[in-house]
């Protein structure tokens, strides 16, 4: 039986953090055998918010190295950089021409990001979901493993695929989101009512970066916001403790009851210490692999080159078909 095809992307902005890892990348890595995989560093998405060009360039390669360090295996997965394949932006334009403005203006990520910088809302930010639909639809992807925050964008990609197929004939596979319960929404350690995000990484105790040292990780968890109840339980109404337990569960893979039993009668100090230890142990091999890869630039470029040429073949076929169906010469 043919394997389902998975596609997912991650932006090379800020530092990749625990939310990205637990919500997305860890699942990509763990499911590599089960699916046919395509992973993309989406640098063209990153420029929907102004970026410093030389930092963007550097971060793009750093993130590719980090994904390999996390366990993306080039023998099982295609890894490439979005801007290397022109068909992404070309297809995005075609999709833009069949997408109502109203659908785009309902996107919560657009509303959130534009509220953060109301004086400079770029048209690219508004059109961002069409570029994401293009990423997914170009590869005829069946499944898109992401964190909870991307669900709405994938629903839009589905609507777009269905609309195109209806109006121009069967062309695109209609993709489905793949969102795991644990890890789908990791919250900020400083404010557990807000999702952990790269754009808040200027706040020192907000997120855990995958490259943080053990000392930094311990320090950040010690400062994590909890509450005054003193009971350690998976209670969604107590966001701080819930978030810590959720992170612990992602790394230890224990059941909820086992974890609650383990911490019964313990204080928050102990909880924070144990969560920090689990995270440090979980991230240790990644940091080590990342350091090694940082000195193997030729290897990295070779992997990306291979990924690019394999991806291009699929992307070019889909784009050609789409363009012809629309009547473009
Ligand atoms: P981004 O950093 O926006 O490119 O996100 C890359 C992937 O990480 C996407 O699949 C997101 O849904 C996921 N992600 C980002 N932040 C979180 C978070 N706080 N919790 C869980 N998943 C997240
Ligand atoms: N928008 C996604 C995010 O911010 C990143 C992304 C771009 C993506 N293209 C994609 C994710 C295609 C999945 C599939 O997290």
mmCIF file of C-alpha atoms and ligand atoms in Angstrom:
data_model
loop_
_atom_site.group_PDB
_atom_site.id
_atom_site.type_symbol
_atom_site.label_atom_id
_atom_site.label_comp_id
_atom_site.label_asym_id
_atom_site.label_seq_id
_atom_site.Cartn_x
_atom_site.Cartn_y
_atom_site.Cartn_z
ATOM 1 C CA UNK A 1 0.000 0.000 0.000
ATOM 2 C CA UNK A 2 1.240 3.462 -0.834
ATOM 3 C CA UNK A 3 2.168 5.641 2.115
ATOM 4 C CA UNK A 4 0.265 8.883 2.747
ATOM 5 C CA UNK A 5 2.253 11.982 1.938
ATOM 6 C CA UNK A 6 3.029 14.440 4.722
ATOM 7 C CA UNK A 7 4.033 18.067 4.164
ATOM 8 C CA UNK A 8 4.901 20.633 6.810
ATOM 9 C CA UNK A 9 6.810 23.882 7.150
ATOM 10 C CA UNK A 10 8.498 26.047 9.734
ATOM 11 C CA UNK A 11 9.612 29.678 9.537
ATOM 12 C CA UNK A 12 13.277 30.621 10.003
ATOM 13 C CA UNK A 13 12.525 33.525 12.314
ATOM 14 C CA UNK A 14 13.736 33.818 15.916
ATOM 15 C CA UNK A 15 14.918 30.681 17.661
ATOM 16 C CA UNK A 16 13.137 27.361 17.287
ATOM 17 C CA UNK A 17 11.548 26.662 20.680
ATOM 18 C CA UNK A 18 9.941 23.926 22.717
ATOM 19 C CA UNK A 19 6.478 24.729 21.293
ATOM 20 C CA UNK A 20 7.704 24.212 17.719
ATOM 21 C CA UNK A 21 9.412 21.011 18.750
ATOM 22 C CA UNK A 22 6.592 19.422 20.747
ATOM 23 C CA UNK A 23 3.782 20.738 18.538
ATOM 24 C CA UNK A 24 5.356 19.914 15.210
ATOM 25 C CA UNK A 25 8.943 18.766 14.664
ATOM 26 C CA UNK A 26 8.957 15.889 17.184
ATOM 27 C CA UNK A 27 5.944 14.393 15.421
ATOM 28 C CA UNK A 28 7.545 14.813 12.009
ATOM 29 C CA UNK A 29 10.558 12.884 13.254
ATOM 30 C CA UNK A 30 8.613 10.132 15.006
ATOM 31 C CA UNK A 31 6.344 9.459 12.021
ATOM 32 C CA UNK A 32 9.005 9.405 9.327
ATOM 33 C CA UNK A 33 8.744 5.670 8.772
ATOM 34 C CA UNK A 34 4.986 5.697 8.523
ATOM 35 C CA UNK A 35 4.635 8.375 5.833
ATOM 36 C CA UNK A 36 6.307 9.809 2.763
ATOM 37 C CA UNK A 37 7.630 13.107 4.108
ATOM 38 C CA UNK A 38 8.376 16.582 2.776
ATOM 39 C CA UNK A 39 9.605 19.286 5.154
ATOM 40 C CA UNK A 40 10.262 22.856 4.187
ATOM 41 C CA UNK A 41 11.956 25.853 5.799
ATOM 42 C CA UNK A 42 9.501 28.541 4.757
ATOM 43 C CA UNK A 43 11.648 31.640 4.353
ATOM 44 C CA UNK A 44 9.209 33.299 1.936
ATOM 45 C CA UNK A 45 6.642 33.227 4.724
ATOM 46 C CA UNK A 46 9.125 34.889 7.086
ATOM 47 C CA UNK A 47 9.291 38.082 5.002
ATOM 48 C CA UNK A 48 5.606 38.844 5.618
ATOM 49 C CA UNK A 49 7.097 40.560 8.682
ATOM 50 C CA UNK A 50 10.149 42.754 7.866
ATOM 51 C CA UNK A 51 13.436 40.834 8.332
ATOM 52 C CA UNK A 52 17.099 41.740 8.319
ATOM 53 C CA UNK A 53 18.425 40.095 5.093
ATOM 54 C CA UNK A 54 21.716 38.738 6.418
ATOM 55 C CA UNK A 55 20.122 37.407 9.599
ATOM 56 C CA UNK A 56 17.342 35.787 7.569
ATOM 57 C CA UNK A 57 19.899 34.047 5.356
ATOM 58 C CA UNK A 58 21.847 32.755 8.354
ATOM 59 C CA UNK A 59 18.740 31.645 10.273
ATOM 60 C CA UNK A 60 17.469 29.735 7.247
ATOM 61 C CA UNK A 61 20.548 27.499 7.152
ATOM 62 C CA UNK A 62 20.659 27.259 10.958
ATOM 63 C CA UNK A 63 17.097 25.981 11.024
ATOM 64 C CA UNK A 64 17.841 23.378 8.348
ATOM 65 C CA UNK A 65 20.735 22.134 10.482
ATOM 66 C CA UNK A 66 18.495 22.125 13.554
ATOM 67 C CA UNK A 67 15.829 20.041 11.809
ATOM 68 C CA UNK A 68 18.465 17.452 10.915
ATOM 69 C CA UNK A 69 19.710 17.592 14.516
ATOM 70 C CA UNK A 70 16.160 16.939 15.717
ATOM 71 C CA UNK A 71 16.193 13.714 13.732
ATOM 72 C CA UNK A 72 14.859 14.496 10.270
ATOM 73 C CA UNK A 73 16.487 11.737 8.244
ATOM 74 C CA UNK A 74 17.305 12.716 4.645
ATOM 75 C CA UNK A 75 16.951 9.089 3.587
ATOM 76 C CA UNK A 76 13.326 9.106 4.692
ATOM 77 C CA UNK A 77 12.344 12.739 4.191
ATOM 78 C CA UNK A 78 12.792 15.530 1.698
ATOM 79 C CA UNK A 79 14.145 18.691 3.349
ATOM 80 C CA UNK A 80 14.437 21.920 1.367
ATOM 81 C CA UNK A 81 14.271 25.710 1.439
ATOM 82 C CA UNK A 82 11.023 27.236 0.137
ATOM 83 C CA UNK A 83 12.521 30.112 -1.880
ATOM 84 C CA UNK A 84 14.595 27.670 -3.937
ATOM 85 C CA UNK A 85 11.452 26.466 -5.693
ATOM 86 C CA UNK A 86 9.674 29.209 -7.574
ATOM 87 C CA UNK A 87 6.493 27.204 -7.973
ATOM 88 C CA UNK A 88 5.528 28.071 -4.369
ATOM 89 C CA UNK A 89 5.109 31.773 -5.067
ATOM 90 C CA UNK A 90 3.763 31.130 -8.562
ATOM 91 C CA UNK A 91 1.013 28.814 -7.326
ATOM 92 C CA UNK A 92 0.275 31.204 -4.445
ATOM 93 C CA UNK A 93 -0.657 33.832 -7.044
ATOM 94 C CA UNK A 94 -3.052 31.480 -8.823
ATOM 95 C CA UNK A 95 -4.689 30.608 -5.506
ATOM 96 C CA UNK A 96 -4.883 34.282 -4.545
ATOM 97 C CA UNK A 97 -7.007 34.775 -7.651
ATOM 98 C CA UNK A 98 -9.624 32.282 -6.466
ATOM 99 C CA UNK A 99 -9.687 33.224 -2.767
ATOM 100 C CA UNK A 100 -12.228 35.716 -1.411
ATOM 101 C CA UNK A 101 -10.838 38.583 0.708
ATOM 102 C CA UNK A 102 -13.470 37.726 3.315
ATOM 103 C CA UNK A 103 -11.927 34.293 3.923
ATOM 104 C CA UNK A 104 -8.485 35.818 4.457
ATOM 105 C CA UNK A 105 -9.766 38.506 6.799
ATOM 106 C CA UNK A 106 -11.204 35.847 9.112
ATOM 107 C CA UNK A 107 -7.769 34.338 9.805
ATOM 108 C CA UNK A 108 -6.942 34.750 13.478
ATOM 109 C CA UNK A 109 -3.192 34.718 12.866
ATOM 110 C CA UNK A 110 -3.567 37.707 10.540
ATOM 111 C CA UNK A 111 -5.642 39.533 13.140
ATOM 112 C CA UNK A 112 -3.137 38.769 15.928
ATOM 113 C CA UNK A 113 -0.049 39.660 13.928
ATOM 114 C CA UNK A 114 -1.523 42.843 12.494
ATOM 115 C CA UNK A 115 -2.680 43.939 15.954
ATOM 116 C CA UNK A 116 0.951 43.657 17.120
ATOM 117 C CA UNK A 117 2.075 46.148 14.494
ATOM 118 C CA UNK A 118 -0.990 48.124 13.339
ATOM 119 C CA UNK A 119 1.025 50.852 11.595
ATOM 120 C CA UNK A 120 2.655 48.483 9.122
ATOM 121 C CA UNK A 121 0.319 45.736 8.006
ATOM 122 C CA UNK A 122 1.747 44.328 4.802
ATOM 123 C CA UNK A 123 -0.349 42.840 2.005
ATOM 124 C CA UNK A 124 1.944 39.795 2.165
ATOM 125 C CA UNK A 125 0.808 39.111 5.721
ATOM 126 C CA UNK A 126 -2.801 39.174 4.562
ATOM 127 C CA UNK A 127 -2.019 36.821 1.702
ATOM 128 C CA UNK A 128 0.186 34.533 3.820
ATOM 129 C CA UNK A 129 -2.427 31.712 3.962
ATOM 130 C CA UNK A 130 -2.448 31.428 0.160
ATOM 131 C CA UNK A 131 1.293 30.858 0.140
ATOM 132 C CA UNK A 132 0.778 28.193 2.783
ATOM 133 C CA UNK A 133 -1.997 26.572 0.707
ATOM 134 C CA UNK A 134 0.378 26.589 -2.264
ATOM 135 C CA UNK A 135 3.073 24.825 -0.189
ATOM 136 C CA UNK A 136 0.659 22.086 0.768
ATOM 137 C CA UNK A 137 -1.226 21.658 -2.509
ATOM 138 C CA UNK A 138 1.880 21.680 -4.748
ATOM 139 C CA UNK A 139 2.939 18.362 -3.235
ATOM 140 C CA UNK A 140 -0.509 16.725 -3.321
ATOM 141 C CA UNK A 141 -0.131 16.291 0.443
ATOM 142 C CA UNK A 142 -2.540 14.092 2.366
ATOM 143 C CA UNK A 143 -1.549 15.147 5.876
ATOM 144 C CA UNK A 144 -0.173 18.315 7.433
ATOM 145 C CA UNK A 145 1.290 17.837 10.932
ATOM 146 C CA UNK A 146 1.185 21.154 12.793
ATOM 147 C CA UNK A 147 0.379 22.756 16.143
ATOM 148 C CA UNK A 148 -3.163 23.842 16.973
ATOM 149 C CA UNK A 149 -2.558 27.444 15.827
ATOM 150 C CA UNK A 150 -2.303 26.362 12.171
ATOM 151 C CA UNK A 151 -5.602 24.510 11.997
ATOM 152 C CA UNK A 152 -7.509 27.430 10.514
ATOM 153 C CA UNK A 153 -4.936 27.867 7.740
ATOM 154 C CA UNK A 154 -5.221 24.213 6.797
ATOM 155 C CA UNK A 155 -8.991 24.483 6.670
ATOM 156 C CA UNK A 156 -8.539 27.352 4.227
ATOM 157 C CA UNK A 157 -6.155 25.227 2.132
ATOM 158 C CA UNK A 158 -8.828 22.513 2.058
ATOM 159 C CA UNK A 159 -11.502 24.984 0.957
ATOM 160 C CA UNK A 160 -9.182 26.284 -1.749
ATOM 161 C CA UNK A 161 -8.424 22.783 -3.043
ATOM 162 C CA UNK A 162 -12.128 21.884 -3.098
ATOM 163 C CA UNK A 163 -13.010 25.134 -4.891
ATOM 164 C CA UNK A 164 -10.295 24.667 -7.527
ATOM 165 C CA UNK A 165 -11.246 21.033 -8.135
ATOM 166 C CA UNK A 166 -14.902 22.028 -8.507
ATOM 167 C CA UNK A 167 -14.263 24.893 -10.922
ATOM 168 C CA UNK A 168 -11.391 23.526 -13.009
ATOM 169 C CA UNK A 169 -11.575 19.755 -12.586
ATOM 170 C CA UNK A 170 -9.911 17.321 -10.182
ATOM 171 C CA UNK A 171 -6.384 18.679 -9.581
ATOM 172 C CA UNK A 172 -5.441 18.793 -5.907
ATOM 173 C CA UNK A 173 -5.504 16.269 -3.088
ATOM 174 C CA UNK A 174 -7.601 17.766 -0.282
ATOM 175 C CA UNK A 175 -5.255 17.801 2.756
ATOM 176 C CA UNK A 176 -6.076 17.017 6.383
ATOM 177 C CA UNK A 177 -4.457 18.533 9.475
ATOM 178 C CA UNK A 178 -2.602 16.152 11.790
ATOM 179 C CA UNK A 179 -2.679 17.639 15.261
ATOM 180 C CA UNK A 180 -1.685 15.586 18.266
ATOM 181 C CA UNK A 181 -3.351 16.246 21.598
ATOM 182 C CA UNK A 182 -0.220 16.522 23.700
ATOM 183 C CA UNK A 183 2.088 19.316 22.658
ATOM 184 C CA UNK A 184 -0.370 20.920 20.222
ATOM 185 C CA UNK A 185 -0.368 24.127 22.193
ATOM 186 C CA UNK A 186 2.594 24.807 24.497
ATOM 187 C CA UNK A 187 2.151 28.018 26.438
ATOM 188 C CA UNK A 188 4.648 30.727 27.434
ATOM 189 C CA UNK A 189 6.412 29.967 30.733
ATOM 190 C CA UNK A 190 6.101 33.592 31.849
ATOM 191 C CA UNK A 191 2.434 33.868 30.870
ATOM 192 C CA UNK A 192 0.680 30.515 30.420
ATOM 193 C CA UNK A 193 -2.393 32.178 28.917
ATOM 194 C CA UNK A 194 -0.378 32.999 25.754
ATOM 195 C CA UNK A 195 1.070 30.432 23.369
ATOM 196 C CA UNK A 196 4.849 30.078 23.352
ATOM 197 C CA UNK A 197 5.950 32.058 20.315
ATOM 198 C CA UNK A 198 9.123 33.116 18.559
ATOM 199 C CA UNK A 199 7.982 36.712 18.410
ATOM 200 C CA UNK A 200 7.976 36.937 22.228
ATOM 201 C CA UNK A 201 11.478 35.521 22.543
ATOM 202 C CA UNK A 202 12.758 38.956 23.611
ATOM 203 C CA UNK A 203 11.110 38.239 26.976
ATOM 204 C CA UNK A 204 13.815 36.350 28.872
ATOM 205 C CA UNK A 205 11.648 33.708 30.571
ATOM 206 C CA UNK A 206 9.023 33.206 27.903
ATOM 207 C CA UNK A 207 10.294 30.256 25.912
ATOM 208 C CA UNK A 208 12.852 27.455 25.956
ATOM 209 C CA UNK A 209 15.010 27.495 22.833
ATOM 210 C CA UNK A 210 16.253 24.122 21.610
ATOM 211 C CA UNK A 211 19.793 25.489 21.878
ATOM 212 C CA UNK A 212 19.410 26.676 25.505
ATOM 213 C CA UNK A 213 22.022 25.319 27.909
ATOM 214 C CA UNK A 214 20.941 23.102 30.843
ATOM 215 C CA UNK A 215 21.644 26.001 33.255
ATOM 216 C CA UNK A 216 19.379 28.331 31.286
ATOM 217 C CA UNK A 217 16.634 25.710 31.097
ATOM 218 C CA UNK A 218 16.699 25.195 34.884
ATOM 219 C CA UNK A 219 16.643 28.939 35.477
ATOM 220 C CA UNK A 220 13.690 29.497 33.150
ATOM 221 C CA UNK A 221 11.604 26.698 34.649
ATOM 222 C CA UNK A 222 12.324 27.962 38.177
ATOM 223 C CA UNK A 223 10.786 31.290 37.171
ATOM 224 C CA UNK A 224 7.779 29.741 35.396
ATOM 225 C CA UNK A 225 4.440 31.199 36.429
ATOM 226 C CA UNK A 226 2.181 28.814 38.400
ATOM 227 C CA UNK A 227 -0.559 29.622 40.934
ATOM 228 C CA UNK A 228 -1.196 29.531 44.675
ATOM 229 C CA UNK A 229 -3.255 26.319 44.860
ATOM 230 C CA UNK A 230 -0.342 24.008 45.483
ATOM 231 C CA UNK A 231 -1.988 20.951 43.908
ATOM 232 C CA UNK A 232 -0.301 19.200 40.994
ATOM 233 C CA UNK A 233 -3.007 18.000 38.606
ATOM 234 C CA UNK A 234 -3.901 18.195 34.902
ATOM 235 C CA UNK A 235 -6.461 20.967 35.359
ATOM 236 C CA UNK A 236 -6.924 23.143 32.268
ATOM 237 C CA UNK A 237 -8.200 26.005 34.409
ATOM 238 C CA UNK A 238 -4.788 26.261 36.034
ATOM 239 C CA UNK A 239 -2.826 27.072 32.916
ATOM 240 C CA UNK A 240 0.674 27.312 34.428
ATOM 241 C CA UNK A 241 0.738 23.939 36.177
ATOM 242 C CA UNK A 242 -1.134 22.326 33.275
ATOM 243 C CA UNK A 243 1.481 23.573 30.828
ATOM 244 C CA UNK A 244 4.355 22.204 32.922
ATOM 245 C CA UNK A 245 2.655 18.817 33.237
ATOM 246 C CA UNK A 246 1.906 18.792 29.538
ATOM 247 C CA UNK A 247 5.574 19.408 28.690
ATOM 248 C CA UNK A 248 6.576 16.677 31.142
ATOM 249 C CA UNK A 249 4.142 14.257 29.514
ATOM 250 C CA UNK A 250 5.459 14.974 26.013
ATOM 251 C CA UNK A 251 8.953 13.920 27.068
ATOM 252 C CA UNK A 252 8.178 11.058 29.453
ATOM 253 C CA UNK A 253 5.211 9.671 27.469
ATOM 254 C CA UNK A 254 3.595 8.597 30.757
ATOM 255 C CA UNK A 255 -0.162 8.525 31.311
ATOM 256 C CA UNK A 256 -1.924 11.407 33.067
ATOM 257 C CA UNK A 257 -2.716 9.229 36.132
ATOM 258 C CA UNK A 258 0.878 8.043 36.409
ATOM 259 C CA UNK A 259 2.186 11.588 36.377
ATOM 260 C CA UNK A 260 -0.374 12.809 38.900
ATOM 261 C CA UNK A 261 0.488 9.884 41.189
ATOM 262 C CA UNK A 262 4.197 10.629 40.838
ATOM 263 C CA UNK A 263 3.708 14.217 41.993
ATOM 264 C CA UNK A 264 1.028 13.606 44.627
ATOM 265 C CA UNK A 265 1.883 15.576 47.780
ATOM 266 C CA UNK A 266 4.859 17.315 46.131
ATOM 267 C CA UNK A 267 5.371 21.061 45.802
ATOM 268 C CA UNK A 268 5.772 23.178 42.676
ATOM 269 C CA UNK A 269 9.532 23.429 43.308
ATOM 270 C CA UNK A 270 9.857 19.683 42.782
ATOM 271 C CA UNK A 271 7.601 19.773 39.711
ATOM 272 C CA UNK A 272 9.686 22.489 38.068
ATOM 273 C CA UNK A 273 12.896 20.621 38.837
ATOM 274 C CA UNK A 274 11.614 17.373 37.314
ATOM 275 C CA UNK A 275 10.200 19.053 34.217
ATOM 276 C CA UNK A 276 13.496 20.882 33.677
ATOM 277 C CA UNK A 277 15.398 17.574 34.005
ATOM 278 C CA UNK A 278 13.113 15.847 31.488
ATOM 279 C CA UNK A 279 13.513 18.715 29.009
ATOM 280 C CA UNK A 280 17.300 18.836 29.439
ATOM 281 C CA UNK A 281 17.577 15.088 28.843
ATOM 282 C CA UNK A 282 15.209 15.247 25.867
ATOM 283 C CA UNK A 283 17.069 18.116 24.232
ATOM 284 C CA UNK A 284 20.618 16.964 24.985
ATOM 285 C CA UNK A 285 21.081 14.775 21.880
ATOM 286 C CA UNK A 286 19.611 17.536 19.716
ATOM 287 C CA UNK A 287 22.059 20.155 21.001
ATOM 288 C CA UNK A 288 24.967 17.782 20.512
ATOM 289 C CA UNK A 289 23.929 16.884 16.967
ATOM 290 C CA UNK A 290 23.386 20.560 16.159
ATOM 291 C CA UNK A 291 26.873 21.504 17.312
ATOM 292 C CA UNK A 292 28.351 18.756 15.170
ATOM 293 C CA UNK A 293 26.329 19.756 12.101
ATOM 294 C CA UNK A 294 27.330 23.394 12.467
ATOM 295 C CA UNK A 295 30.828 22.419 11.412
ATOM 296 C CA UNK A 296 29.624 20.284 8.494
ATOM 297 C CA UNK A 297 28.416 22.923 6.083
ATOM 298 C CA UNK A 298 29.181 20.884 2.959
ATOM 299 C CA UNK A 299 27.068 18.018 4.197
ATOM 300 C CA UNK A 300 24.169 20.372 4.949
ATOM 301 C CA UNK A 301 24.330 21.933 1.493
ATOM 302 C CA UNK A 302 24.396 18.550 -0.162
ATOM 303 C CA UNK A 303 21.295 17.387 1.721
ATOM 304 C CA UNK A 304 19.449 20.586 0.833
ATOM 305 C CA UNK A 305 20.439 20.306 -2.793
ATOM 306 C CA UNK A 306 19.118 16.757 -2.981
ATOM 307 C CA UNK A 307 15.900 17.719 -1.215
ATOM 308 C CA UNK A 308 15.402 20.628 -3.567
ATOM 309 C CA UNK A 309 15.728 18.579 -6.728
ATOM 310 C CA UNK A 310 13.347 15.885 -5.461
ATOM 311 C CA UNK A 311 10.822 18.507 -4.372
ATOM 312 C CA UNK A 312 11.108 20.427 -7.640
ATOM 313 C CA UNK A 313 10.050 17.453 -9.697
ATOM 314 C CA UNK A 314 6.745 17.127 -7.832
ATOM 315 C CA UNK A 315 6.132 20.881 -7.604
ATOM 316 C CA UNK A 316 6.755 21.470 -11.317
ATOM 317 C CA UNK A 317 4.280 18.766 -12.360
ATOM 318 C CA UNK A 318 1.471 20.142 -10.168
ATOM 319 C CA UNK A 319 2.116 23.744 -11.121
ATOM 320 C CA UNK A 320 2.119 23.020 -14.854
ATOM 321 C CA UNK A 321 -1.185 21.204 -14.596
ATOM 322 C CA UNK A 322 -2.764 23.983 -12.501
ATOM 323 C CA UNK A 323 -1.593 26.738 -14.811
ATOM 324 C CA UNK A 324 -2.926 24.977 -17.890
ATOM 325 C CA UNK A 325 -6.297 24.313 -16.288
ATOM 326 C CA UNK A 326 -6.717 28.001 -15.519
ATOM 327 C CA UNK A 327 -5.954 28.882 -19.143
ATOM 328 C CA UNK A 328 -2.556 30.494 -18.651
ATOM 329 C CA UNK A 329 -0.133 30.058 -21.544
HETATM 330 P P1 LIG B 1 6.256 28.677 13.187
HETATM 331 O O1 LIG B 1 7.269 28.960 14.237
HETATM 332 O O2 LIG B 1 5.119 29.644 13.256
HETATM 333 O O3 LIG B 1 6.832 28.515 11.834
HETATM 334 O O4 LIG B 1 5.624 27.266 13.567
HETATM 335 C C1 LIG B 1 6.156 26.015 13.185
HETATM 336 C C2 LIG B 1 5.299 24.891 13.755
HETATM 337 O O5 LIG B 1 5.305 24.923 15.174
HETATM 338 C C3 LIG B 1 3.817 24.969 13.345
HETATM 339 O O6 LIG B 1 3.344 23.659 13.077
HETATM 340 C C4 LIG B 1 3.136 25.523 14.564
HETATM 341 O O7 LIG B 1 1.791 25.118 14.674
HETATM 342 C C5 LIG B 1 3.970 24.909 15.679
HETATM 343 N N1 LIG B 1 3.927 25.738 16.895
HETATM 344 C C6 LIG B 1 4.328 27.026 17.008
HETATM 345 N N2 LIG B 1 4.159 27.480 18.274
HETATM 346 C C7 LIG B 1 3.624 26.434 18.977
HETATM 347 C C8 LIG B 1 3.234 26.254 20.345
HETATM 348 N N3 LIG B 1 3.342 27.233 21.240
HETATM 349 N N4 LIG B 1 2.739 25.045 20.710
HETATM 350 C C9 LIG B 1 2.637 24.036 19.813
HETATM 351 N N5 LIG B 1 2.981 24.139 18.520
HETATM 352 C C10 LIG B 1 3.484 25.320 18.091
HETATM 353 N N1 LIG B 2 2.300 28.934 8.711
HETATM 354 C C1 LIG B 2 3.073 27.945 9.385
HETATM 355 C C2 LIG B 2 3.470 28.495 10.767
HETATM 356 O O1 LIG B 2 3.603 29.654 10.951
HETATM 357 C C3 LIG B 2 4.299 27.556 8.629
HETATM 358 C C4 LIG B 2 3.955 26.958 7.313
HETATM 359 C C5 LIG B 2 4.110 27.529 6.089
HETATM 360 C C6 LIG B 2 3.399 25.662 7.090
HETATM 361 N N2 LIG B 2 3.713 26.687 5.132
HETATM 362 C C7 LIG B 2 3.266 25.531 5.685
HETATM 363 C C8 LIG B 2 3.003 24.631 7.932
HETATM 364 C C9 LIG B 2 2.702 24.401 5.110
HETATM 365 C C10 LIG B 2 2.461 23.489 7.341
HETATM 366 C C11 LIG B 2 2.316 23.370 5.960
HETATM 367 O O2 LIG B 2 3.680 27.718 11.635
#
